[in-house]
Coordinates of C-alpha atoms in Angstrom, one line a residue:
Chain A
M1 CA 105.3 -36.1 68.1
I2 CA 107.8 -35.7 65.3
H3 CA 104.9 -36.2 62.9
K4 CA 103.2 -33.1 64.3
L5 CA 106.3 -31.0 64.1
V6 CA 106.7 -31.9 60.4
S7 CA 103.1 -31.4 59.4
A8 CA 102.6 -28.1 61.2
P9 CA 105.0 -26.0 59.2
I10 CA 103.9 -27.5 56.0
N11 CA 100.3 -26.4 56.7
L12 CA 101.6 -23.1 57.6
V13 CA 103.5 -22.8 54.4
I14 CA 100.4 -23.7 52.4
K15 CA 98.4 -21.2 54.3
V16 CA 101.0 -18.4 53.8
G17 CA 101.2 -19.4 50.1
E18 CA 97.4 -19.2 49.8
K19 CA 97.4 -15.8 51.4
I20 CA 100.1 -14.5 49.0
K21 CA 98.2 -15.9 46.0
E22 CA 95.0 -14.2 47.3
E23 CA 96.8 -10.9 47.7
A24 CA 98.4 -11.2 44.3
D25 CA 95.1 -12.1 42.7
K26 CA 93.5 -9.0 44.3
E27 CA 96.2 -6.8 42.8
L28 CA 96.2 -8.7 39.5
Y29 CA 92.5 -8.5 39.0
D30 CA 91.6 -5.3 40.7
L31 CA 89.7 -3.2 38.1
P32 CA 90.7 0.3 39.2
T33 CA 94.3 -0.9 39.3
I34 CA 94.2 -2.3 35.8
Q35 CA 92.4 0.8 34.4
Q36 CA 95.0 3.0 36.0
K37 CA 97.8 0.9 34.5
L38 CA 96.2 1.1 31.0
I39 CA 95.9 4.9 31.2
Q40 CA 99.6 5.2 32.3
L41 CA 100.7 2.8 29.5
Q42 CA 98.8 4.8 26.9
M43 CA 100.4 8.0 28.2
M44 CA 103.9 6.5 28.1
Y45 CA 103.3 5.4 24.5
E46 CA 102.0 8.8 23.5
L47 CA 105.0 10.4 25.0
G48 CA 107.2 8.1 23.0
E49 CA 108.7 6.5 26.2
I50 CA 108.0 2.9 25.0
P51 CA 108.1 1.4 21.5
E52 CA 104.8 0.4 19.8
E53 CA 105.6 -3.3 20.0
A54 CA 106.1 -3.2 23.8
F55 CA 103.0 -1.1 24.1
Q56 CA 100.8 -3.5 22.2
E57 CA 102.1 -6.5 24.1
K58 CA 101.6 -4.9 27.5
E59 CA 98.2 -3.5 26.5
D60 CA 97.0 -7.0 25.3
E61 CA 98.1 -8.5 28.6
L62 CA 96.3 -5.8 30.6
L63 CA 93.1 -6.1 28.5
T64 CA 93.0 -9.8 29.0
R65 CA 93.3 -9.3 32.7
Y66 CA 90.6 -6.6 32.5
E67 CA 88.2 -9.0 30.7
I68 CA 88.6 -11.7 33.4
A69 CA 88.2 -9.2 36.2
K70 CA 85.2 -7.5 34.6
Q71 CA 83.5 -10.9 34.0
M72 CA 83.9 -11.6 37.7
E73 CA 82.5 -8.3 38.7
M74 CA 79.5 -8.6 36.3
E75 CA 78.7 -11.9 37.9
Q76 CA 78.3 -10.1 41.2
W77 CA 76.2 -7.4 39.5
E78 CA 74.0 -10.0 37.9
E79 CA 73.3 -11.5 41.3
L80 CA 71.6 -8.2 42.1
T81 CA 69.3 -8.5 39.1
K82 CA 67.6 -11.4 40.7
K83 CA 64.3 -10.7 42.5
K84 CA 64.7 -10.9 46.2
Chain B
M1 CA 70.4 -0.8 12.0
M2 CA 70.0 -4.4 10.8
S3 CA 72.2 -6.7 12.8
N4 CA 72.2 -10.0 14.5
E5 CA 74.2 -8.6 17.4
E6 CA 73.0 -9.5 20.8
M7 CA 72.1 -6.2 22.6
G8 CA 72.4 -5.3 26.2
I9 CA 71.8 -2.3 28.5
Y10 CA 74.7 -0.1 29.5
I11 CA 74.2 1.9 32.6
F12 CA 76.0 5.3 33.3
C13 CA 74.7 6.5 36.6
A14 CA 71.7 6.6 38.9
I15 CA 69.7 9.8 39.6
Q16 CA 67.1 11.0 42.0
T17 CA 64.2 12.2 39.9
E18 CA 60.4 12.5 39.8
E19 CA 60.1 13.1 36.0
E20 CA 60.8 11.7 32.6
D21 CA 64.3 13.0 31.9
Q22 CA 65.9 13.3 28.5
F23 CA 69.7 13.3 28.2
G24 CA 70.0 12.9 24.4
S25 CA 72.2 10.5 22.5
I26 CA 75.8 9.4 22.9
E27 CA 78.3 8.0 20.5
I28 CA 79.6 4.6 21.6
E29 CA 82.3 3.0 19.5
G30 CA 81.2 4.9 16.4
E31 CA 77.5 4.3 16.8
E32 CA 75.0 6.9 17.9
R33 CA 72.9 5.5 20.8
E34 CA 69.9 7.1 22.4
T35 CA 69.9 7.3 26.2
F36 CA 66.9 6.6 28.3
T37 CA 65.9 6.1 31.9
I38 CA 64.6 3.2 33.8
R39 CA 62.6 4.4 36.9
Y40 CA 61.7 3.0 40.3
K41 CA 60.0 5.3 42.9
D42 CA 62.1 8.5 43.0
A43 CA 65.1 6.9 41.4
A44 CA 66.2 6.2 37.9
M45 CA 69.1 4.5 36.0
V46 CA 70.4 6.4 33.0
A47 CA 71.1 3.8 30.3
A48 CA 71.6 3.1 26.6
E49 CA 71.1 0.0 24.4
V50 CA 74.4 -1.2 23.1
P51 CA 75.9 -4.4 21.7
M52 CA 76.4 -6.9 24.6
K53 CA 80.1 -7.4 25.2
I54 CA 83.0 -6.3 27.5
Y55 CA 84.0 -2.7 26.7
H56 CA 87.7 -2.0 27.0
P57 CA 88.6 0.9 29.3
K58 CA 90.4 2.8 26.5
K59 CA 90.6 6.5 26.4
Q60 CA 87.8 7.1 24.0
N61 CA 85.4 4.7 25.9
L62 CA 86.3 6.3 29.2
L63 CA 85.7 9.7 27.8
M64 CA 82.3 8.5 26.4
H65 CA 81.3 7.3 29.9
Q66 CA 82.5 10.5 31.6
G67 CA 80.8 12.6 29.0
A68 CA 77.4 11.0 29.5
V69 CA 77.7 11.3 33.3
S70 CA 78.7 15.0 33.0
R71 CA 75.7 15.7 30.8
V72 CA 73.4 14.2 33.4
M73 CA 75.1 16.2 36.1
D74 CA 74.4 19.4 34.2
Q75 CA 70.7 18.7 34.6
K76 CA 70.3 16.8 37.8
D77 CA 71.7 17.7 41.3
T78 CA 71.6 14.1 42.8
V79 CA 73.8 11.8 40.7
I80 CA 75.2 8.4 41.9
P81 CA 78.1 7.4 39.8
I82 CA 78.4 3.9 38.4
S83 CA 81.7 2.5 37.3
F84 CA 82.7 2.1 33.6
G85 CA 81.6 -0.7 31.4
N86 CA 78.5 -2.4 33.1
V87 CA 76.2 -4.0 30.5
F88 CA 73.1 -6.0 31.5
K89 CA 71.1 -8.5 29.5
S90 CA 67.7 -6.6 29.5
R91 CA 65.8 -3.6 30.7
D92 CA 64.0 -5.9 33.2
D93 CA 67.4 -6.9 34.7
V94 CA 68.3 -3.2 35.2
A95 CA 64.8 -2.5 36.7
A96 CA 65.4 -5.4 39.2
L97 CA 68.9 -4.1 39.9
L98 CA 67.5 -0.7 40.7
E99 CA 64.8 -2.1 42.9
N100 CA 67.5 -4.1 44.8
L101 CA 69.8 -1.1 45.2
Y102 CA 67.1 1.3 46.1
P103 CA 67.4 0.9 49.9
Q104 CA 71.1 2.0 49.5
F105 CA 70.1 4.8 47.1
E106 CA 67.5 6.1 49.5
T107 CA 70.2 6.7 52.1
L108 CA 72.7 8.1 49.6
F109 CA 70.4 10.7 47.9
P110 CA 70.2 13.2 50.8
A111 CA 73.9 12.8 51.5
I112 CA 75.0 13.7 47.9
K113 CA 72.2 16.1 46.9
G114 CA 73.7 19.2 45.4
K115 CA 77.2 18.0 45.9
I116 CA 80.1 17.5 43.5
E117 CA 83.4 15.8 43.7
L118 CA 86.7 17.6 42.7
G119 CA 90.0 16.0 42.3
L120 CA 93.4 17.5 43.1
K121 CA 96.7 15.8 42.4
V122 CA 99.9 17.5 43.4
I123 CA 103.0 16.3 41.6
G124 CA 106.5 17.4 42.6
K125 CA 108.6 19.0 39.8
K126 CA 111.8 17.1 39.1
E127 CA 114.1 20.1 39.7
W128 CA 112.5 20.9 43.0
L129 CA 112.7 17.3 44.3
E130 CA 116.3 17.1 43.3
E131 CA 117.0 20.4 45.1
M132 CA 115.3 19.0 48.2
V133 CA 117.5 16.0 48.1
K134 CA 120.6 18.2 47.8
E135 CA 119.5 20.3 50.7
N136 CA 119.3 17.2 52.8
P137 CA 123.0 16.7 53.8
Q138 CA 122.6 13.1 54.9
V139 CA 120.9 11.9 51.7
E140 CA 123.4 13.9 49.6
K141 CA 126.4 12.4 51.5
M142 CA 125.0 8.9 51.2
A143 CA 124.3 9.3 47.5
S144 CA 127.8 10.3 46.8
A145 CA 129.1 7.4 48.9
V146 CA 127.1 5.0 46.7
K147 CA 128.2 6.6 43.5
G148 CA 131.1 4.8 41.9
K149 CA 131.0 1.8 44.2
S150 CA 130.1 -1.6 42.9
E151 CA 126.6 -2.8 43.5
S152 CA 127.6 -5.3 46.2
A153 CA 130.0 -3.0 48.0
A154 CA 127.4 -0.3 48.3
Y155 CA 124.6 -2.7 49.2
Y156 CA 123.9 -1.5 52.7
D157 CA 124.5 2.2 51.8
R158 CA 121.9 1.8 49.1
I159 CA 119.4 0.4 51.5
Q160 CA 120.1 3.3 53.9
L161 CA 119.8 5.7 51.0
G162 CA 116.5 4.3 50.0
G163 CA 115.2 4.6 53.6
M164 CA 116.3 8.2 53.8
A165 CA 114.7 9.1 50.4
Q166 CA 111.5 7.5 51.6
K167 CA 111.6 9.6 54.8
L168 CA 112.3 12.8 52.8
F169 CA 109.3 12.0 50.6
A170 CA 107.1 11.3 53.5
S171 CA 108.0 14.7 55.0
L172 CA 107.3 16.5 51.7
Q173 CA 104.0 14.7 51.5
N174 CA 103.2 15.8 55.0
E175 CA 104.1 19.4 54.2
V176 CA 101.8 19.4 51.2
K177 CA 99.0 17.9 53.3
Q178 CA 99.3 20.7 55.9
E179 CA 99.8 23.5 53.5
I180 CA 97.5 22.6 50.6
F181 CA 95.1 19.8 51.6
A182 CA 94.1 21.1 55.1
P183 CA 92.9 24.6 54.1
L184 CA 90.9 23.1 51.2
E185 CA 89.4 20.5 53.5
E186 CA 87.8 23.4 55.5
T187 CA 85.6 24.4 52.5
A188 CA 84.7 20.8 51.7
V189 CA 81.8 18.7 53.1
S190 CA 84.2 15.8 53.1
A191 CA 87.8 15.2 51.9
K192 CA 89.9 12.2 51.2
A193 CA 93.7 11.8 50.7
N194 CA 94.0 8.7 48.4
D195 CA 97.1 6.7 47.8
P196 CA 99.5 8.5 45.4
S197 CA 99.4 6.8 41.9
S198 CA 103.0 7.7 40.9
E199 CA 106.2 8.2 42.8
K200 CA 106.5 11.9 42.3
M201 CA 102.9 12.5 43.5
L202 CA 102.8 14.2 46.8
L203 CA 99.0 14.5 47.1
N204 CA 96.1 12.6 45.5
A205 CA 93.0 14.2 47.0
S206 CA 89.2 14.1 46.4
F207 CA 86.9 16.7 47.8
L208 CA 83.1 16.5 48.2
I209 CA 81.8 20.0 48.1
D210 CA 78.5 21.9 47.8
R211 CA 77.8 23.1 44.2
D212 CA 77.4 26.6 45.5
Q213 CA 80.9 26.5 47.0
E214 CA 82.6 25.6 43.8
E215 CA 83.7 29.1 42.9
L216 CA 85.2 29.7 46.4
F217 CA 86.9 26.3 46.2
D218 CA 88.4 27.1 42.7
Q219 CA 89.7 30.3 44.2
K220 CA 91.4 28.6 47.1
V221 CA 92.9 26.0 44.7
N222 CA 94.2 28.9 42.6
E223 CA 95.7 30.7 45.6
A224 CA 97.5 27.5 46.6
H225 CA 98.7 27.1 43.1
E226 CA 100.2 30.6 43.0
K227 CA 102.1 29.8 46.1
W228 CA 103.4 26.4 45.0
K229 CA 103.7 26.6 41.2
D230 CA 107.5 26.8 41.2
K231 CA 107.8 23.5 43.1
V232 CA 104.9 21.4 42.0
E233 CA 102.3 20.8 39.2
F234 CA 98.6 20.9 40.0
N235 CA 96.2 18.5 38.3
Y236 CA 92.8 19.8 39.2
S237 CA 89.7 18.1 37.8
G238 CA 85.9 18.0 38.0
P239 CA 83.1 18.4 38.7
W240 CA 82.6 14.6 39.0
P241 CA 79.8 12.7 40.7
A242 CA 80.9 11.5 44.2
Y243 CA 83.0 8.5 42.9
N244 CA 85.3 8.5 46.0
F245 CA 82.6 9.1 48.5
V246 CA 80.0 6.6 47.4
N247 CA 80.5 2.9 47.8
I248 CA 77.7 0.7 46.5
R249 CA 77.7 -2.7 47.9
L250 CA 77.3 -5.4 45.2
K251 CA 75.4 -7.7 47.5
V252 CA 71.7 -8.2 48.0
E253 CA 70.8 -7.0 51.5
E254 CA 69.5 -9.7 53.8
G255 CA 66.0 -9.2 55.1

């Protein structure tokens, strides 16, 4: 019985962990979110609220995420180019 | 242009049409590209041949996409928006895509015919928001209690203050919804209050309206602005295709 008690919470922890990762991925690779962030970043830079170096660094990071997310989306679109 | 670049087909939007439409050329990353349509039954994709790659959603590129869609909207009354940056391998792929999406388009066309989307963001002015905080005696009292105390000493006060500020904002958002959103909703075919995209934003709304109601709607927005202009900024945009009212499923329908 003690075995069950030990294993159950671990499973639960893994499940919860997976769920959190899933949610974080959704946010991290959500195209409209990334696009919105890029626009906000550009605006902040144009208003002089952040220095160029910080802007470049953040922009590179967001664009890398954008490329990954767009690639994933394009794979879905391409499924739709196959004849039924 | 002589080049070894691999080319692809960029799609801007889908339209309902029975004819060969011409939408002219568009400048994409410094190159002039002719647009064309790929047709299936009474539907068509508006597209251009471009270098095959992932286009970054930077200001100039987004404006290019928007510009092309706006030009199409000037000529056609049934436009289904497609998100930025979708490039396909060939015209045949786009033709197959159109054929697969057609059952969805068929249902969408009558729903969006002659309709446009307008966006309205209402952003609280800093001075007004501060004034509202001051007028709220509880928040003001708590804020002065927090001031000057060390972070740990004021820990619970800060949590309470945060909660109160949130409540105050929720009530302001509610007021804006009643006073600005609700009357505009009456003129719209459909209306949506989206999640605010910044902390001072009190309303982030999209309205689907009949083209012939645009003038009346503009007038109502102007009236609301007159009434509220000392307290908030209005960011009013459009006409757009029905971005917030059309949801194309990226899955092949079974059967």
